[in-house]
CSV table of C-alpha atoms in Angstrom, one decimal:
chain,number,residue,atom,x,y,z
U,10,UNK,CA,67.3,99.2,63.3
U,11,UNK,CA,64.0,100.5,62.0
U,12,UNK,CA,61.1,99.4,64.2
U,13,UNK,CA,57.5,98.6,63.0
U,14,UNK,CA,56.4,102.2,63.5
U,15,UNK,CA,58.9,103.5,61.0
U,16,UNK,CA,61.8,105.0,62.9
U,17,UNK,CA,64.8,104.0,65.1
U,18,UNK,CA,63.4,104.8,68.5
U,19,UNK,CA,62.7,101.8,70.6
U,20,UNK,CA,59.1,102.9,71.3
U,21,UNK,CA,56.3,104.3,69.2
U,22,UNK,CA,56.7,107.9,70.2
U,23,UNK,CA,54.1,110.7,70.2
U,24,UNK,CA,56.4,113.0,68.4
U,25,UNK,CA,57.0,110.4,65.7
U,26,UNK,CA,53.2,109.9,65.4
U,27,UNK,CA,52.6,113.6,64.9
U,28,UNK,CA,55.3,113.7,62.2
U,29,UNK,CA,53.6,110.9,60.4
U,30,UNK,CA,50.1,112.5,60.7
U,31,UNK,CA,51.1,116.2,60.1
U,32,UNK,CA,54.4,116.0,58.4
U,33,UNK,CA,56.1,118.1,61.1
U,34,UNK,CA,56.0,119.3,64.7
U,35,UNK,CA,52.6,120.0,66.2
U,36,UNK,CA,52.3,121.3,69.8
U,37,UNK,CA,49.5,120.6,72.2
U,38,UNK,CA,48.3,123.5,74.4
U,39,UNK,CA,45.8,123.2,77.2
U,40,UNK,CA,42.5,125.1,77.6
U,41,UNK,CA,40.0,124.9,80.5
U,42,UNK,CA,36.4,125.1,79.5
U,43,UNK,CA,35.0,125.1,83.0
U,44,UNK,CA,33.5,121.6,83.1
U,45,UNK,CA,32.9,119.4,86.1
U,46,UNK,CA,32.4,115.7,86.5
U,47,UNK,CA,29.4,113.5,87.4
U,48,UNK,CA,31.2,112.1,90.4
U,49,UNK,CA,31.8,115.6,91.7
U,50,UNK,CA,28.4,117.2,91.3
U,51,UNK,CA,26.3,114.5,92.9
U,52,UNK,CA,25.0,112.8,89.7
U,53,UNK,CA,27.1,109.7,90.5
U,54,UNK,CA,28.9,110.7,93.6
U,55,UNK,CA,30.5,113.6,95.3
U,56,UNK,CA,34.1,114.5,96.0
U,57,UNK,CA,35.6,113.3,92.7
U,58,UNK,CA,38.2,110.6,92.2
U,59,UNK,CA,40.3,110.2,95.4
U,60,UNK,CA,43.6,111.1,93.6
U,61,UNK,CA,42.3,114.1,91.6
U,62,UNK,CA,43.6,117.7,92.0
U,63,UNK,CA,43.3,119.3,88.6
U,64,UNK,CA,45.5,122.2,89.6
U,65,UNK,CA,48.5,119.9,89.6
U,66,UNK,CA,48.5,119.6,85.9
U,67,UNK,CA,46.7,122.7,84.6
U,68,UNK,CA,48.9,125.6,83.3
U,69,UNK,CA,48.5,128.9,84.9
U,70,UNK,CA,47.0,130.6,81.8
U,71,UNK,CA,44.1,128.1,81.8
U,72,UNK,CA,41.3,130.1,83.5
U,73,UNK,CA,37.8,129.4,82.2
U,74,UNK,CA,36.7,133.0,82.7
U,75,UNK,CA,39.2,134.1,80.0
U,76,UNK,CA,37.3,132.2,77.3
U,77,UNK,CA,38.7,129.7,74.9
U,78,UNK,CA,40.2,132.1,72.3
U,79,UNK,CA,42.2,134.1,74.9
U,80,UNK,CA,43.5,130.9,76.5
U,81,UNK,CA,44.6,129.7,73.0
U,82,UNK,CA,46.4,132.9,72.3
U,83,UNK,CA,48.2,132.8,75.7
U,84,UNK,CA,49.0,129.2,75.2
U,85,UNK,CA,50.5,129.8,71.8
U,86,UNK,CA,52.7,132.6,73.3
U,87,UNK,CA,53.7,130.4,76.2
U,88,UNK,CA,54.8,127.5,73.9
U,89,UNK,CA,56.5,129.7,71.4
U,90,UNK,CA,58.8,130.9,74.2
U,91,UNK,CA,59.5,127.3,75.3
U,92,UNK,CA,59.3,125.4,72.0
U,93,UNK,CA,60.1,127.3,68.9
U,94,UNK,CA,59.7,124.5,66.4
U,95,UNK,CA,55.8,124.2,66.3
U,96,UNK,CA,53.8,125.9,63.6
U,97,UNK,CA,50.4,124.3,64.3
U,98,UNK,CA,48.6,123.5,67.5
U,99,UNK,CA,46.2,121.1,69.0
U,100,UNK,CA,43.9,122.4,71.8
U,101,UNK,CA,43.9,120.0,74.7
U,102,UNK,CA,40.8,120.1,76.9
U,103,UNK,CA,42.1,118.3,79.9
U,104,UNK,CA,40.5,119.5,83.1
U,105,UNK,CA,37.6,117.4,84.4
U,106,UNK,CA,35.1,115.9,81.9
U,107,UNK,CA,34.9,117.8,78.6
U,108,UNK,CA,31.9,116.1,77.2
U,109,UNK,CA,29.8,116.5,80.3
U,110,UNK,CA,27.4,119.1,78.9
U,111,UNK,CA,24.5,119.3,76.4
U,112,UNK,CA,25.6,118.9,72.8
U,113,UNK,CA,24.8,122.5,71.9
U,114,UNK,CA,27.4,123.8,74.5
U,115,UNK,CA,29.9,121.4,73.0
U,116,UNK,CA,29.2,122.7,69.5
U,117,UNK,CA,29.8,126.3,70.6
U,118,UNK,CA,32.9,125.5,72.6
U,119,UNK,CA,34.8,123.4,70.0
U,120,UNK,CA,33.8,125.6,67.1
U,121,UNK,CA,35.5,128.5,68.9
U,122,UNK,CA,38.7,126.4,69.3
U,123,UNK,CA,38.8,125.2,65.8
U,124,UNK,CA,38.1,128.7,64.4
U,125,UNK,CA,41.6,129.8,65.4
U,126,UNK,CA,43.8,129.9,62.2
U,127,UNK,CA,46.8,128.1,63.9
U,128,UNK,CA,44.7,125.3,65.5
U,129,UNK,CA,44.8,122.0,63.5
U,130,UNK,CA,42.5,120.1,65.9
U,131,UNK,CA,41.4,119.2,69.4
U,132,UNK,CA,42.1,116.6,72.0
U,133,UNK,CA,39.1,116.1,74.3
U,134,UNK,CA,39.7,114.6,77.7
U,135,UNK,CA,36.7,113.0,79.3
U,136,UNK,CA,35.2,110.1,81.2
U,137,UNK,CA,33.9,106.9,79.6
U,138,UNK,CA,30.5,107.5,81.1
U,139,UNK,CA,30.2,111.0,79.7
U,140,UNK,CA,29.9,110.1,76.0
U,141,UNK,CA,27.1,108.9,73.8
U,142,UNK,CA,26.3,108.1,70.2
U,143,UNK,CA,25.0,111.7,69.4
U,144,UNK,CA,28.2,113.4,70.7
U,145,UNK,CA,30.4,110.9,69.0
U,146,UNK,CA,28.6,111.5,65.7
U,147,UNK,CA,29.3,115.2,66.2
U,148,UNK,CA,33.0,114.7,66.8
U,149,UNK,CA,33.1,112.4,63.7
U,150,UNK,CA,31.7,115.3,61.7
U,151,UNK,CA,34.4,117.6,63.0
U,152,UNK,CA,37.1,115.0,62.1
U,153,UNK,CA,36.3,115.3,58.4
U,154,UNK,CA,38.1,118.6,58.4
U,155,UNK,CA,40.2,118.6,61.6
U,156,UNK,CA,42.3,116.3,63.8
U,157,UNK,CA,40.0,115.1,66.6
U,158,UNK,CA,41.0,112.8,69.4
U,159,UNK,CA,39.0,111.7,72.4
U,160,UNK,CA,41.0,110.8,75.4
U,161,UNK,CA,39.4,108.7,78.2
U,162,UNK,CA,40.5,108.5,81.8
U,163,UNK,CA,40.4,104.8,82.4
U,164,UNK,CA,43.0,104.6,85.2
U,165,UNK,CA,42.8,100.8,85.8
U,166,UNK,CA,41.5,97.6,84.2
U,167,UNK,CA,40.6,96.3,87.7
U,168,UNK,CA,37.0,97.1,88.9
U,169,UNK,CA,37.9,96.7,92.5
U,170,UNK,CA,40.5,99.4,92.1
U,171,UNK,CA,38.1,101.7,90.2
U,172,UNK,CA,35.6,101.4,93.1
U,173,UNK,CA,38.3,102.1,95.7
U,174,UNK,CA,39.3,105.4,94.0
U,175,UNK,CA,35.7,106.5,93.4
U,176,UNK,CA,35.7,106.4,89.6
U,177,UNK,CA,32.0,105.8,89.4
U,178,UNK,CA,32.3,103.5,86.4
U,179,UNK,CA,33.7,100.1,85.6
U,180,UNK,CA,36.2,98.8,83.1
U,181,UNK,CA,33.4,97.5,80.8
U,182,UNK,CA,32.1,101.1,80.5
U,183,UNK,CA,35.6,102.2,79.4
U,184,UNK,CA,35.8,99.4,76.8
U,185,UNK,CA,32.4,100.3,75.4
U,186,UNK,CA,33.3,104.0,75.1
U,187,UNK,CA,36.6,103.2,73.4
U,188,UNK,CA,35.0,100.9,70.9
U,189,UNK,CA,32.2,103.3,70.1
U,190,UNK,CA,34.7,106.0,69.4
U,191,UNK,CA,37.0,104.0,67.3
U,192,UNK,CA,34.1,102.7,65.2
U,193,UNK,CA,33.6,106.3,64.0
U,194,UNK,CA,37.2,106.6,62.8
U,195,UNK,CA,38.2,109.0,65.6
U,196,UNK,CA,41.6,108.9,67.3
U,197,UNK,CA,41.2,107.4,70.7
U,198,UNK,CA,43.5,107.8,73.7
U,199,UNK,CA,43.5,106.3,77.2
U,200,UNK,CA,45.1,107.2,80.5
U,201,UNK,CA,46.2,104.7,83.1
U,202,UNK,CA,47.7,105.3,86.6
U,203,UNK,CA,50.4,102.8,87.7
U,204,UNK,CA,50.6,102.2,91.4
U,205,UNK,CA,47.1,102.6,92.7
U,206,UNK,CA,46.7,100.8,96.1
U,207,UNK,CA,46.2,97.1,95.9
U,208,UNK,CA,47.7,96.7,92.5
U,209,UNK,CA,51.0,94.7,92.3
U,210,UNK,CA,53.7,94.9,89.7
U,211,UNK,CA,52.5,91.6,88.3
U,212,UNK,CA,49.0,93.0,87.9
U,213,UNK,CA,50.2,96.0,86.1
U,214,UNK,CA,52.3,94.0,83.6
U,215,UNK,CA,49.4,91.6,83.1
U,216,UNK,CA,46.8,94.3,82.3
U,217,UNK,CA,48.8,95.2,79.2
U,218,UNK,CA,47.0,92.4,77.4
U,219,UNK,CA,43.7,94.1,78.1
U,220,UNK,CA,45.0,97.4,77.0
U,221,UNK,CA,46.3,95.8,73.8
U,222,UNK,CA,42.9,94.5,73.0
U,223,UNK,CA,41.3,97.9,72.9
U,224,UNK,CA,41.2,99.8,69.6
U,225,UNK,CA,43.3,102.7,71.0
U,226,UNK,CA,45.5,105.1,69.0
U,227,UNK,CA,47.5,106.5,71.9
U,228,UNK,CA,48.1,105.7,75.6
U,229,UNK,CA,49.4,107.5,78.6
U,230,UNK,CA,50.8,105.9,81.8
U,231,UNK,CA,51.5,107.9,84.9
U,232,UNK,CA,53.0,106.8,88.2
U,233,UNK,CA,50.8,107.4,91.2
U,234,UNK,CA,51.4,110.8,92.8
U,235,UNK,CA,49.5,111.8,95.9
U,236,UNK,CA,48.5,115.4,95.8
U,237,UNK,CA,47.6,117.8,98.6
U,238,UNK,CA,43.9,118.4,99.4
U,239,UNK,CA,42.7,115.1,98.0
U,240,UNK,CA,40.9,112.2,99.7
U,241,UNK,CA,43.9,110.1,98.8
U,242,UNK,CA,46.2,112.3,100.9
U,243,UNK,CA,43.9,111.7,103.9
U,244,UNK,CA,44.0,108.0,103.2
U,245,UNK,CA,47.7,108.1,103.0
U,246,UNK,CA,47.9,109.8,106.4
U,247,UNK,CA,45.5,107.2,107.9
U,248,UNK,CA,47.3,104.1,106.5
U,249,UNK,CA,50.5,104.8,104.6
U,250,UNK,CA,51.2,101.0,104.5
U,251,UNK,CA,48.5,100.7,101.8
U,252,UNK,CA,50.7,102.6,99.4
U,253,UNK,CA,53.8,101.6,97.4
U,254,UNK,CA,56.1,104.0,95.8
U,255,UNK,CA,58.9,103.0,93.4
U,256,UNK,CA,62.3,104.5,93.2
U,257,UNK,CA,62.8,106.0,89.8
U,258,UNK,CA,65.0,103.1,88.7
U,259,UNK,CA,62.4,100.6,89.9
U,260,UNK,CA,59.7,102.4,88.0
U,261,UNK,CA,61.7,102.5,84.7
U,262,UNK,CA,62.4,98.8,85.1
U,263,UNK,CA,58.7,98.1,85.6
U,264,UNK,CA,57.7,100.2,82.6
U,265,UNK,CA,60.2,98.5,80.4
U,266,UNK,CA,58.5,95.2,81.1
U,267,UNK,CA,55.1,96.8,80.2
U,268,UNK,CA,56.5,98.3,77.1
U,269,UNK,CA,58.0,95.0,75.9
U,270,UNK,CA,54.4,93.6,75.9
U,271,UNK,CA,52.7,96.6,74.5
U,272,UNK,CA,51.1,96.5,71.1
U,273,UNK,CA,53.6,98.1,68.7
U,274,UNK,CA,50.9,100.1,66.9
U,275,UNK,CA,50.0,101.9,70.2
U,276,UNK,CA,51.5,105.4,70.4
U,277,UNK,CA,53.0,106.0,73.8
U,278,UNK,CA,52.3,109.6,74.7
U,279,UNK,CA,53.6,109.5,78.3
U,280,UNK,CA,55.0,106.9,80.7
U,281,UNK,CA,55.4,109.2,83.8
U,282,UNK,CA,54.3,112.6,84.9
U,283,UNK,CA,55.6,115.6,86.8
U,284,UNK,CA,53.7,118.2,88.9
U,285,UNK,CA,54.7,121.4,90.7
U,286,UNK,CA,56.3,120.6,94.1
U,287,UNK,CA,53.7,122.6,96.0
U,288,UNK,CA,51.1,119.9,95.1
U,289,UNK,CA,53.2,116.9,96.2
U,290,UNK,CA,52.2,114.9,99.3
U,291,UNK,CA,54.1,111.9,100.3
U,292,UNK,CA,57.1,110.3,98.6
U,293,UNK,CA,58.0,111.6,95.1
U,294,UNK,CA,61.0,111.9,92.7
U,295,UNK,CA,61.6,115.5,93.2
U,296,UNK,CA,62.4,117.9,90.4
U,297,UNK,CA,62.8,115.4,87.5
U,298,UNK,CA,61.5,116.7,84.2
U,299,UNK,CA,59.8,114.7,81.5
U,300,UNK,CA,62.8,115.1,79.2
U,301,UNK,CA,65.0,113.5,81.8
U,302,UNK,CA,62.5,110.6,82.3
U,303,UNK,CA,62.4,109.8,78.6
U,304,UNK,CA,66.2,109.9,78.4
U,305,UNK,CA,66.4,107.4,81.3
U,306,UNK,CA,63.9,105.1,79.7
U,307,UNK,CA,65.7,105.1,76.4
U,308,UNK,CA,69.0,104.4,78.2
U,309,UNK,CA,67.4,101.4,80.0
U,310,UNK,CA,65.9,100.1,76.7
U,311,UNK,CA,69.3,100.3,75.0
U,312,UNK,CA,71.1,98.7,77.9
U,313,UNK,CA,68.7,95.7,78.0
U,314,UNK,CA,68.2,95.6,74.2
U,315,UNK,CA,64.4,95.9,74.7
U,316,UNK,CA,61.8,97.6,72.5
U,317,UNK,CA,58.1,98.1,72.4
U,318,UNK,CA,56.2,95.0,71.4
U,319,UNK,CA,59.2,92.7,71.7
U,320,UNK,CA,57.0,90.2,73.6
U,321,UNK,CA,53.7,91.1,72.0
U,322,UNK,CA,52.3,87.8,70.9
U,323,UNK,CA,49.8,88.7,68.1
U,324,UNK,CA,51.9,89.9,65.2
U,325,UNK,CA,49.4,92.2,63.7
U,326,UNK,CA,51.7,95.0,62.6
């Protein structure tokens, strides 16, 4: 069966999306530009989001003092050893809030990344409250000649949850940022955490309708992981009963129900995450790689004859 996104996979995959956009394999590589966040430096709050430890997902070669060009070169070498099929690269600015600076600094930074001959574009991770019309106009200008995606950390559609994890913004702020970005023709991504304290399985499935309503290109879902040296680790020590951790089978069953309701045109970049064991605090799935997680999800979809958008009501594709 060929699904609405044009291939036989039961979900709209990130790899398939890149093949449609670029005609072949494109690899993302990370770079750290040395930004911070407004809820770390005291502008909004201090201490950052309760769950955040950037070291848990930042490759070892990403050191701001190296500069962007050197990080790109080392990232290309790293990925060539691991993935030999890529010929072009997207530079992923993931750590902290990568629009939290004056526009002139952003111009210098992203011009350096795009000047590399093997770089096809950039993916800029940031917060919904760290963007404005002027910055979005700048990114729209870059997008005339390069691939440009803005990826927002939204984490939850529930304002009570956002307050509890010290996000410093509400869901309405995220909706506004996503719409402003999409209006300029930019690719827009969003990141959500599944399993934050106080959110039930029913809430997580129900929020899919709110996600579907946003003009997003791509979406990431991650299971909650508690990392060492975070406020959430201290909260877990104080009251572990507030936290719920799924077994791997339970999580895949839950995500299958989310996927069945997810708009078919939404590209699913991730549905779970992995981190080095030294960062883990509290229950986790151990050494399970992303490739294994995807294989398990695909098996579940086949066994249940489920696919992305199967229960999506508005047939807009």
